[in-house]
Coordinates of C-alpha atoms in Angstrom, one line a residue:
Chain A
M1 CA -29.1 -40.9 -0.4
K2 CA -27.5 -37.5 0.2
R3 CA -23.7 -37.5 0.3
N4 CA -21.7 -35.4 2.7
Y5 CA -19.8 -33.0 0.5
G6 CA -18.6 -30.9 3.4
P7 CA -15.0 -32.1 3.5
L8 CA -14.8 -31.8 -0.3
Y9 CA -15.6 -28.1 0.0
A10 CA -13.2 -27.5 2.8
V11 CA -10.2 -29.4 1.4
P12 CA -8.7 -26.7 -0.9
Q13 CA -8.6 -24.0 1.7
S14 CA -7.4 -26.4 4.5
A15 CA -4.7 -27.7 2.2
W16 CA -3.6 -24.1 1.4
L17 CA -3.5 -23.1 5.1
L18 CA -1.7 -26.2 6.1
V19 CA 1.0 -25.7 3.6
F20 CA 1.4 -21.9 3.7
F21 CA 0.3 -21.1 7.3
A22 CA 0.7 -24.1 9.5
A23 CA 3.9 -25.5 8.0
P24 CA 5.8 -22.2 8.2
L25 CA 4.7 -21.9 11.8
V26 CA 5.9 -25.4 12.6
I27 CA 9.2 -24.5 11.0
I28 CA 9.5 -21.4 13.1
V29 CA 8.8 -23.4 16.2
G30 CA 11.4 -26.0 15.1
Y31 CA 14.0 -23.4 14.3
S32 CA 13.7 -21.8 17.7
F33 CA 15.1 -25.1 19.2
L34 CA 18.1 -25.3 16.8
E35 CA 21.5 -23.8 16.7
K36 CA 22.1 -20.8 14.4
G37 CA 24.1 -21.2 11.2
L38 CA 27.0 -19.1 10.3
Y39 CA 25.4 -17.1 7.5
G40 CA 21.8 -17.2 8.5
G41 CA 19.8 -20.5 8.5
V42 CA 20.3 -23.1 11.2
K43 CA 22.5 -26.1 12.1
P44 CA 20.7 -29.4 12.8
H45 CA 21.7 -29.4 16.5
L46 CA 19.0 -29.2 19.1
S47 CA 19.7 -26.3 21.4
L48 CA 18.0 -24.1 23.9
A49 CA 20.4 -21.2 23.2
A50 CA 17.7 -19.1 21.5
Y51 CA 15.5 -19.3 24.5
R52 CA 18.3 -18.7 27.0
E53 CA 19.1 -15.6 25.0
L54 CA 15.6 -14.3 25.7
A55 CA 16.8 -13.5 29.3
N56 CA 19.5 -11.2 27.9
P57 CA 19.1 -7.9 29.6
A58 CA 19.2 -5.9 26.4
L59 CA 16.5 -8.0 25.0
L60 CA 14.4 -7.8 28.1
G61 CA 14.8 -4.0 27.9
V62 CA 13.3 -4.0 24.4
A63 CA 10.5 -6.2 25.7
F64 CA 9.6 -3.9 28.5
R65 CA 9.8 -0.9 26.3
T66 CA 7.4 -2.6 23.8
L67 CA 5.0 -3.4 26.6
W68 CA 5.1 0.2 27.9
V69 CA 4.6 1.7 24.4
S70 CA 1.8 -0.7 23.7
V71 CA 0.0 -0.1 27.0
A72 CA 0.4 3.7 26.7
A73 CA -0.9 3.8 23.1
T74 CA -3.8 1.4 24.0
V75 CA -4.8 3.5 27.0
V76 CA -4.7 6.8 25.1
T77 CA -6.6 5.2 22.2
L78 CA -9.3 3.9 24.6
I79 CA -9.7 7.2 26.4
V80 CA -10.2 9.0 23.1
A81 CA -12.3 6.3 21.5
L82 CA -14.9 6.0 24.3
P83 CA -16.4 9.5 24.0
C84 CA -16.2 9.1 20.2
G85 CA -18.1 5.9 20.2
Y86 CA -20.6 7.4 22.6
S87 CA -21.0 10.5 20.4
I88 CA -21.6 8.4 17.3
A89 CA -24.0 6.1 19.0
R90 CA -26.1 9.0 20.3
S91 CA -26.0 10.9 17.1
H92 CA -29.0 11.2 14.7
N93 CA -26.6 10.7 11.8
Q94 CA -24.7 7.6 12.8
S95 CA -23.6 6.5 9.3
L96 CA -22.2 9.9 8.4
R97 CA -20.2 10.1 11.6
L98 CA -18.9 6.6 11.1
F99 CA -18.0 7.4 7.5
L100 CA -15.9 10.4 8.7
I101 CA -14.0 8.1 11.0
I102 CA -13.2 5.7 8.2
V103 CA -12.4 8.0 5.3
P104 CA -8.9 8.9 6.4
F105 CA -8.1 5.1 6.5
W106 CA -8.7 4.8 2.8
T107 CA -5.2 6.1 2.3
N108 CA -2.4 3.6 2.3
F109 CA -0.9 2.8 5.7
L110 CA 2.5 3.8 4.5
V111 CA 1.1 7.1 3.0
R112 CA -0.3 7.9 6.5
I113 CA 3.1 7.3 8.1
Y114 CA 4.6 9.5 5.4
A115 CA 2.0 12.2 6.1
W116 CA 3.0 12.2 9.8
I117 CA 6.7 12.5 8.8
S118 CA 5.7 15.6 6.8
I119 CA 3.9 17.0 9.8
L120 CA 6.4 16.3 12.5
G121 CA 9.7 16.5 10.5
N122 CA 12.4 19.1 10.7
E123 CA 11.0 20.9 7.7
G124 CA 7.5 19.8 8.4
F125 CA 4.1 21.4 8.8
L126 CA 4.3 21.8 12.5
N127 CA 7.7 23.5 12.5
D128 CA 6.6 25.7 9.7
I129 CA 3.6 26.9 11.8
L130 CA 5.8 27.3 14.9
R131 CA 8.3 29.4 13.0
T132 CA 5.6 31.5 11.3
L133 CA 4.1 32.2 14.6
G134 CA 7.5 33.1 16.0
V135 CA 7.3 30.5 18.8
T136 CA 10.6 29.0 17.7
S137 CA 13.4 30.2 15.5
E138 CA 15.0 26.9 14.8
S139 CA 13.2 23.8 13.9
V140 CA 12.4 21.3 16.6
Q141 CA 12.8 17.6 16.0
F142 CA 9.5 16.0 16.9
L143 CA 10.2 12.8 15.1
Y144 CA 12.3 9.8 16.0
N145 CA 11.3 9.4 19.6
Q146 CA 8.9 7.4 21.7
W147 CA 6.2 10.1 21.9
A148 CA 6.0 10.4 18.2
V149 CA 5.6 6.7 17.9
I150 CA 2.8 6.6 20.5
L151 CA 1.1 9.5 18.7
V152 CA 1.1 7.8 15.4
L153 CA 0.2 4.4 16.9
V154 CA -2.9 6.1 18.5
Y155 CA -3.7 7.6 15.1
M156 CA -3.5 4.3 13.3
Y157 CA -5.5 2.3 15.7
L158 CA -8.2 4.7 16.8
P159 CA -10.8 3.5 14.4
Y160 CA -10.2 -0.1 15.5
A161 CA -11.2 1.0 19.0
I162 CA -14.0 3.4 18.0
L163 CA -15.9 0.9 15.9
P164 CA -16.4 -1.9 18.5
L165 CA -17.1 0.7 21.2
F166 CA -19.7 2.3 19.0
T167 CA -21.4 -1.0 18.3
S168 CA -21.7 -1.9 21.9
I169 CA -22.8 1.6 23.1
D170 CA -25.3 1.6 20.3
K171 CA -26.9 -1.6 21.8
F172 CA -26.9 -0.1 25.3
D173 CA -30.3 0.8 26.7
F174 CA -30.0 4.4 27.7
S175 CA -33.0 4.4 29.9
L176 CA -30.8 2.5 32.4
L177 CA -28.8 5.7 32.7
E178 CA -31.8 7.7 33.5
A179 CA -32.9 5.1 36.0
A180 CA -29.6 5.4 37.7
R181 CA -29.9 9.1 37.8
D182 CA -33.4 8.9 39.2
L183 CA -32.1 6.6 41.9
G184 CA -29.7 9.3 42.9
A185 CA -26.4 8.4 41.1
S186 CA -24.3 11.3 40.1
R187 CA -23.7 11.7 36.4
F188 CA -20.2 10.4 36.6
A189 CA -21.3 7.5 38.8
S190 CA -24.0 6.5 36.4
Y191 CA -21.5 6.3 33.6
R192 CA -19.0 4.4 35.6
L193 CA -21.4 2.0 37.3
V194 CA -24.0 1.5 34.6
L195 CA -22.6 2.3 31.2
L196 CA -19.1 1.0 31.5
P197 CA -20.0 -2.5 32.8
N198 CA -22.6 -2.9 30.1
I199 CA -20.3 -2.1 27.2
R200 CA -17.6 -4.3 28.6
S201 CA -17.4 -6.6 25.6
G202 CA -17.0 -3.6 23.3
I203 CA -14.1 -2.4 25.6
V204 CA -12.5 -5.8 25.5
T205 CA -12.7 -5.9 21.7
A206 CA -11.3 -2.4 21.4
V207 CA -8.4 -3.3 23.6
L208 CA -7.6 -6.5 21.7
F209 CA -7.9 -4.8 18.3
T210 CA -5.4 -2.1 19.4
F211 CA -3.1 -3.8 21.9
I212 CA -2.3 -7.0 19.8
P213 CA -1.3 -5.3 16.6
I214 CA 0.6 -2.5 18.5
F215 CA 2.5 -5.1 20.5
G216 CA 3.8 -6.6 17.2
A217 CA 4.3 -3.2 15.5
Y218 CA 7.1 -2.9 13.1
A219 CA 6.7 -0.2 10.5
I220 CA 5.8 2.7 12.8
P221 CA 8.7 2.4 15.2
L222 CA 11.0 1.8 12.3
L223 CA 10.0 4.9 10.4
I224 CA 8.8 7.3 13.1
G225 CA 10.8 6.1 16.1
G226 CA 14.4 6.3 17.1
K227 CA 16.7 4.4 19.5
D228 CA 14.3 4.9 22.4
S229 CA 11.4 3.3 20.5
Y230 CA 13.1 0.2 19.1
M231 CA 10.4 -2.5 19.6
L232 CA 10.2 -6.3 19.6
G233 CA 8.9 -6.3 16.0
N234 CA 12.0 -4.4 14.9
L235 CA 14.2 -6.8 16.8
I236 CA 12.7 -9.8 15.1
A237 CA 13.1 -8.2 11.7
D238 CA 16.7 -7.3 12.4
Q239 CA 17.5 -10.8 13.6
V240 CA 16.2 -12.2 10.3
T241 CA 17.6 -9.7 7.8
K242 CA 20.7 -8.2 9.5
T243 CA 22.1 -10.2 12.3
R244 CA 20.9 -13.4 10.6
N245 CA 20.2 -15.2 13.9
W246 CA 17.2 -17.2 12.8
P247 CA 16.7 -19.3 15.9
L248 CA 16.6 -16.1 18.0
A249 CA 14.2 -14.5 15.6
A250 CA 12.1 -17.6 16.0
S251 CA 12.2 -17.7 19.8
I252 CA 11.3 -14.0 20.0
S253 CA 8.4 -14.6 17.6
M254 CA 7.2 -17.4 19.8
A255 CA 7.3 -15.2 22.8
V256 CA 5.5 -12.4 21.1
T257 CA 2.8 -14.8 19.8
L258 CA 2.4 -16.4 23.2
L259 CA 2.3 -13.1 25.1
S260 CA -0.3 -11.5 22.8
G261 CA -2.3 -14.8 22.8
L262 CA -2.2 -14.8 26.6
A263 CA -3.3 -11.2 26.8
A264 CA -6.3 -12.1 24.5
V265 CA -7.2 -15.1 26.6
V266 CA -7.0 -13.3 29.9
F267 CA -9.0 -10.4 28.6
L268 CA -11.7 -12.6 27.1
F269 CA -11.9 -14.7 30.2
R270 CA -12.3 -11.7 32.5
S271 CA -15.0 -10.3 30.3
R272 CA -16.9 -13.5 30.1
K273 CA -17.0 -13.9 33.9
G274 CA -18.3 -10.4 34.2
E275 CA -21.1 -10.9 31.8
A276 CA -22.3 -14.2 33.1
V277 CA -24.9 -12.5 35.4
A278 CA -27.7 -11.9 33.0
E279 CA -26.8 -11.9 29.4
V280 CA -29.0 -11.1 26.5
A281 CA -26.5 -12.6 24.1
E282 CA -26.7 -10.8 20.8
S283 CA -24.3 -12.1 18.3
G284 CA -24.2 -11.0 14.7
M285 CA -22.8 -7.6 14.4
D286 CA -24.8 -5.5 12.0
S287 CA -22.8 -2.3 12.2
P288 CA -21.9 -0.7 8.9
G289 CA -18.3 -1.7 9.1
P290 CA -15.6 -0.1 7.1
V291 CA -13.9 -1.7 4.2
G292 CA -10.7 -2.9 5.7
R293 CA -9.2 -4.9 8.5
G294 CA -11.0 -3.2 11.4
G295 CA -14.4 -3.4 10.0
S296 CA -14.3 -6.9 8.6
A297 CA -12.9 -8.1 11.8
S298 CA -15.5 -6.4 14.0
G299 CA -18.1 -7.7 11.6
T300 CA -17.3 -11.3 12.0
G301 CA -16.2 -12.0 15.5
G302 CA -12.6 -10.7 15.6
P303 CA -9.8 -12.4 17.3
A304 CA -11.2 -15.5 19.0
G305 CA -14.8 -14.2 18.6
A306 CA -14.3 -11.3 20.8
T307 CA -17.1 -9.2 19.3
G308 CA -20.0 -11.5 19.5
A309 CA -22.3 -11.6 22.5
T310 CA -22.8 -8.1 23.6
G311 CA -23.7 -8.6 27.2
L312 CA -26.5 -6.5 28.6
T313 CA -26.3 -6.9 32.3
L314 CA -29.7 -6.2 33.7
E315 CA -28.5 -5.4 37.2
V316 CA -28.6 -1.7 37.8
P317 CA -26.4 -0.7 40.8
A318 CA -28.3 1.9 42.8
Chain B
M1 CA -36.1 17.1 36.8
K2 CA -35.4 19.7 34.2
G3 CA -31.9 20.1 35.4
R4 CA -31.2 16.4 35.0
A5 CA -32.3 16.3 31.3
V6 CA -30.1 19.2 30.6
G7 CA -27.3 17.6 32.4
L8 CA -27.5 14.5 30.2
R9 CA -27.5 16.6 27.1
R10 CA -24.5 18.5 28.2
K11 CA -22.6 15.3 28.8
S12 CA -23.3 14.2 25.3
S13 CA -22.0 17.5 23.9
F14 CA -18.7 16.8 25.8
S15 CA -18.4 13.6 23.8
D16 CA -19.3 15.5 20.6
T17 CA -16.5 17.9 21.2
I18 CA -14.1 15.0 21.6
Y19 CA -15.6 13.4 18.5
F20 CA -15.0 16.5 16.3
A21 CA -11.5 17.0 17.7
T22 CA -10.8 13.4 16.8
I23 CA -12.1 14.0 13.3
L24 CA -9.8 17.0 12.9
F25 CA -6.9 14.8 14.2
L26 CA -7.7 12.0 11.7
F27 CA -8.0 14.4 8.8
L28 CA -4.9 16.5 9.6
P29 CA -2.5 14.3 7.7
L30 CA -4.7 14.2 4.7
F31 CA -5.0 17.9 4.8
V32 CA -1.2 18.3 5.0
L33 CA -0.7 15.9 2.1
F34 CA -3.2 17.7 -0.1
T35 CA -1.7 21.1 0.6
Y36 CA 1.9 20.0 0.1
S37 CA 1.0 18.3 -3.1
F38 CA 0.3 21.7 -4.6
N39 CA 3.5 23.3 -3.1
A40 CA 6.0 24.5 -5.6
A41 CA 9.0 23.8 -3.2
K42 CA 10.3 20.5 -2.2
G43 CA 10.5 21.1 1.6
G44 CA 7.8 21.9 4.1
T45 CA 7.9 25.7 3.6
W46 CA 5.2 27.0 1.3
A47 CA 6.5 28.5 -1.9
G48 CA 3.4 29.0 -4.0
L49 CA 0.9 27.0 -5.9
S50 CA 2.2 24.5 -8.5
L51 CA 1.2 21.4 -10.3
V52 CA 4.7 20.3 -10.8
W53 CA 4.4 17.1 -8.6
Y54 CA 1.4 16.0 -10.5
E55 CA 3.3 16.4 -13.7
K56 CA 6.2 14.4 -12.3
L57 CA 3.8 11.8 -11.1
L58 CA 2.2 11.4 -14.5
F59 CA 5.2 11.6 -16.8
E60 CA 8.4 11.0 -14.8
S61 CA 7.7 8.1 -12.4
P62 CA 7.9 4.8 -14.3
T63 CA 9.0 2.8 -11.3
L64 CA 6.1 4.2 -9.3
W65 CA 3.6 3.1 -11.9
R66 CA 5.4 -0.3 -12.1
A67 CA 4.8 -0.6 -8.4
V68 CA 1.1 0.4 -8.8
F69 CA 0.7 -2.3 -11.5
N70 CA 2.4 -4.9 -9.3
S71 CA 0.1 -4.0 -6.4
A72 CA -3.0 -4.3 -8.6
V73 CA -2.0 -7.6 -10.0
I74 CA -1.2 -9.1 -6.5
A75 CA -4.4 -7.6 -5.0
L76 CA -6.7 -8.9 -7.7
G77 CA -5.0 -12.3 -8.0
S78 CA -4.7 -13.0 -4.3
A79 CA -8.2 -11.7 -3.6
T80 CA -9.6 -14.0 -6.3
A81 CA -7.8 -17.0 -4.9
A82 CA -8.8 -16.3 -1.4
T83 CA -12.4 -15.7 -2.4
I84 CA -12.7 -19.0 -4.2
L85 CA -11.1 -21.1 -1.5
G86 CA -12.6 -19.2 1.5
S87 CA -16.1 -19.2 0.1
L88 CA -16.1 -23.0 -0.7
A89 CA -14.7 -23.8 2.8
A90 CA -17.4 -21.6 4.4
V91 CA -20.1 -23.4 2.4
G92 CA -18.7 -26.7 3.4
T93 CA -18.4 -26.0 7.1
S94 CA -21.7 -24.1 7.5
R95 CA -23.9 -26.6 5.6
Y96 CA -22.4 -29.9 6.7
R97 CA -21.4 -31.5 9.9
F98 CA -18.4 -33.7 9.6
K99 CA -15.3 -34.9 11.5
G100 CA -12.7 -32.2 11.5
R101 CA -15.1 -29.4 11.0
G102 CA -14.2 -27.7 14.3
P103 CA -10.4 -27.8 13.7
I104 CA -11.0 -26.5 10.1
K105 CA -13.0 -23.6 11.4
A106 CA -10.3 -22.8 14.0
L107 CA -7.5 -23.1 11.4
S108 CA -9.4 -20.8 9.1
S109 CA -9.4 -17.8 11.4
M110 CA -6.0 -18.3 12.9
P111 CA -3.9 -16.3 10.4
M112 CA -5.9 -13.3 11.4
V113 CA -4.9 -13.5 15.1
L114 CA -1.2 -14.0 14.6
P115 CA 1.0 -10.8 14.7
E116 CA 1.8 -9.8 11.2
I117 CA 5.5 -9.8 11.8
V118 CA 5.4 -13.4 12.8
V119 CA 3.4 -14.4 9.7
G120 CA 6.0 -12.5 7.5
V121 CA 9.0 -14.0 9.2
S122 CA 7.6 -17.6 9.1
L123 CA 6.8 -17.3 5.4
L124 CA 10.2 -16.0 4.6
V125 CA 11.8 -18.9 6.4
F126 CA 9.5 -21.3 4.7
F127 CA 10.1 -20.0 1.2
A128 CA 13.9 -20.1 1.9
G129 CA 13.5 -23.7 3.1
V130 CA 11.6 -24.9 0.1
G131 CA 13.8 -22.9 -2.3
L132 CA 11.2 -20.7 -3.8
K133 CA 12.7 -17.5 -5.2
L134 CA 11.2 -14.4 -3.6
G135 CA 9.1 -12.4 -6.0
M136 CA 5.6 -11.8 -7.3
L137 CA 4.6 -15.5 -6.7
T138 CA 5.7 -15.5 -3.1
I139 CA 3.9 -12.2 -2.5
F140 CA 0.8 -13.7 -4.1
I141 CA 0.9 -16.7 -1.9
A142 CA 1.4 -14.6 1.3
H143 CA -1.4 -12.3 0.5
A144 CA -3.9 -15.1 -0.4
T145 CA -3.0 -16.7 2.9
F146 CA -3.7 -13.7 5.1
N147 CA -6.8 -12.9 3.1
L148 CA -8.4 -16.3 3.5
P149 CA -9.7 -15.9 7.1
F150 CA -11.5 -12.6 6.2
V151 CA -13.3 -14.1 3.2
F152 CA -14.1 -17.3 5.2
L153 CA -15.5 -15.4 8.1
L154 CA -17.5 -12.9 6.0
V155 CA -19.1 -15.6 3.9
D156 CA -19.7 -17.8 6.9
A157 CA -21.5 -15.0 8.7
R158 CA -23.7 -14.5 5.6
L159 CA -24.5 -18.2 5.3
D160 CA -25.5 -18.3 9.0
E161 CA -28.2 -15.7 8.4
F162 CA -30.4 -17.6 6.0
D163 CA -32.8 -20.4 6.4
P164 CA -31.3 -23.9 5.7
S165 CA -34.7 -25.2 4.7
V166 CA -34.4 -23.4 1.4
I167 CA -31.5 -25.8 0.5
E168 CA -33.6 -28.8 1.6
A169 CA -36.4 -27.5 -0.6
A170 CA -34.0 -27.3 -3.6
H171 CA -32.9 -30.9 -2.9
D172 CA -36.5 -32.1 -2.5
L173 CA -37.4 -30.5 -5.8
G174 CA -34.7 -32.6 -7.5
A175 CA -31.7 -30.2 -7.7
D176 CA -28.4 -32.0 -7.5
E177 CA -25.4 -30.7 -5.4
L178 CA -23.9 -28.6 -8.2
Q179 CA -27.3 -27.0 -9.1
T180 CA -28.0 -26.3 -5.4
L181 CA -24.6 -24.7 -5.1
L182 CA -24.8 -22.5 -8.2
R183 CA -28.5 -21.6 -8.1
V184 CA -29.3 -21.4 -4.4
I185 CA -26.3 -21.2 -2.1
L186 CA -24.0 -18.9 -4.1
P187 CA -26.6 -16.3 -5.0
M188 CA -27.7 -16.1 -1.4
A189 CA -24.1 -15.9 -0.2
A190 CA -23.2 -13.3 -2.9
P191 CA -23.2 -10.2 -0.6
G192 CA -20.8 -12.0 1.8
I193 CA -18.6 -13.2 -1.1
A194 CA -18.5 -9.7 -2.6
S195 CA -17.6 -8.0 0.6
G196 CA -15.0 -10.7 1.3
F197 CA -13.5 -10.1 -2.1
L198 CA -13.4 -6.3 -1.6
T199 CA -11.9 -6.7 1.9
A200 CA -9.3 -9.0 0.5
V201 CA -8.4 -6.4 -2.3
T202 CA -8.1 -3.6 0.3
L203 CA -6.0 -5.6 2.7
S204 CA -3.7 -6.7 -0.1
L205 CA -3.2 -3.2 -1.4
E206 CA -2.6 -2.0 2.2
D207 CA -0.1 -4.6 3.4
F208 CA 3.4 -3.6 4.1
V209 CA 4.9 -5.8 6.8
I210 CA 4.3 -9.2 5.4
T211 CA 5.1 -8.1 1.8
F212 CA 8.4 -6.6 3.1
F213 CA 9.6 -10.0 4.1
V214 CA 8.5 -12.0 1.1
S215 CA 9.3 -9.6 -1.8
G216 CA 12.3 -9.9 -4.0
P217 CA 13.9 -7.8 -6.7
G218 CA 11.5 -6.6 -9.4
S219 CA 8.4 -7.2 -7.2
T220 CA 8.1 -3.9 -5.6
T221 CA 4.5 -3.1 -4.6
L222 CA 3.2 0.4 -3.9
P223 CA 3.7 0.2 -0.1
L224 CA 7.2 -1.0 -0.6
Y225 CA 7.9 1.8 -3.1
I226 CA 6.6 4.4 -0.6
Y227 CA 8.7 2.8 2.1
S228 CA 11.9 3.2 0.1
A229 CA 10.9 6.7 -0.9
I230 CA 10.6 7.5 2.9
R231 CA 13.9 5.9 3.7
F232 CA 16.0 7.2 0.8
G233 CA 14.9 10.7 0.2
V234 CA 11.3 11.9 0.4
S235 CA 9.8 13.1 -2.8
P236 CA 6.7 15.3 -2.9
V237 CA 5.5 13.1 -5.8
I238 CA 4.2 10.9 -3.0
N239 CA 2.0 13.8 -1.9
A240 CA 0.5 14.0 -5.3
L241 CA 0.0 10.3 -5.5
S242 CA -1.7 10.2 -2.1
A243 CA -4.1 13.0 -3.0
V244 CA -5.0 11.1 -6.2
M245 CA -5.4 7.9 -4.2
V246 CA -7.7 9.4 -1.6
C247 CA -9.9 11.0 -4.2
G248 CA -9.9 7.8 -6.3
T249 CA -10.8 5.6 -3.3
I250 CA -13.6 7.8 -2.2
A251 CA -14.9 8.1 -5.8
L252 CA -14.7 4.3 -6.1
V253 CA -15.7 3.0 -2.8
Y254 CA -18.6 5.2 -1.8
P255 CA -20.8 4.2 -4.7
L256 CA -19.7 0.6 -4.2
R257 CA -20.7 0.7 -0.6
N258 CA -24.1 1.9 -1.4
F259 CA -24.4 -0.6 -4.1
L260 CA -23.3 -3.4 -1.7
K261 CA -25.8 -2.2 0.9
A262 CA -28.6 -2.2 -1.7
F263 CA -27.4 -5.6 -2.9
A264 CA -27.4 -7.0 0.7
A265 CA -30.9 -5.6 1.3
R266 CA -32.3 -7.2 -1.8
A267 CA -30.8 -10.6 -1.4

């Protein structure tokens, strides 16, 4: 008689996650409904004050700014990542080209931020060049504004967009493009009407991998940005460590989690519907992923299994 | 006809241009760090070749090396814990069907989806609530927690690939549960386990946001050290350190990747 050992194997990890992941989350949810204590912490009185405060115009301003910065950075990332993924997929030397994308990310995240400060700073590389060329006589402050933050965000998240796009373009049957051209589509139309719909799942994954972490960004706006790039992540951190309003930190955390979760669900749902036509479901990503968050995530299904099932719609619009 | 073929080519060379421009963009910071690490002056202006920052890095930066040591301990420790727990759970959920399997699988990937800042804040509040002093232990716990889903998913994906009848054959031939686990399942899952472990080490070394919230005095990790260096006076020692780190990682990871690939192909 064979025993079922399954639960036995799963117990240690589940216990760990219940204690150190689920319990802290439950506490955060609970705190968001309590009154704030005088010196941090909470008072055991039920209250909706923390949620009412979410409607505070200053806070809404930060929320909209966060949304704008995230959308802008995601769009730019996508526009750059699409041709890159295409170029890698069509290259004869795919692994070298992927390798080159990944190498810069073997430096520490903080070191990369530091490097951008050395480039954009007052005494930085860019100012040095501009002065040497005689374009400017005094140094220009490129740092501590929204554009610097968007630039560095794009830098940080490009690979996370390029990898899933490459994977899905690599699976695309390029003879479909030729067919579209033979049937009279212009080059642009064939890309727009044939390529893009067929790599939809890659696009969705790329958007999720960039938008969600950017929406919760903390370190980059803190170190690269200024007043005009204070984002929700910074607001949460300051409520915890400076203002010590834990219920408000909790309620903003809830809002951020729900919003990014909602974005994920909406995106996944839309992509599913589009692919339902004729799908050659192909799970199991066998791309040579990088060592690191992007690669491992794209190799295993990503947030909510976004990467699996690369749809190949067999309808060719004439 | 001919024109069309050429047209398609030309389009791909447009994307190649973007690709190479992107590579330049991605390598620019590395290039700047490397150059500045040999700069005799402290600021951005070039003042001649010098190894002074490497000297300082080697002989005059005890707190930096302390941070490197802390990071290494945390990375190896949390990756080991996550690898053991995550691999066992993946074996359990992929080989057996039982009540609660679905929720366990869902729970196992959730920490990956949550924004980092939320994970960090919730752990801070939790540790404060249970009265655990912030330090190396709390960083270890936090890192093991965010590493778990990656190990679990990588091992799970690996286990999905192979034929379950091999395990039945082992049972039919008289192997008990432990023998099957040690001699059949774990060797087959080894590439997944190895890449899970390496991913966990990398993520742990890399993490700043979550560590920032759960660290205490005396538990400065390398990212936290760099953070304070940025905030309270930039030192070009960081340039030298980064240059060493990039070279070190390439020297270490590239052979390892090839080794892993060969390993995966063999298994």
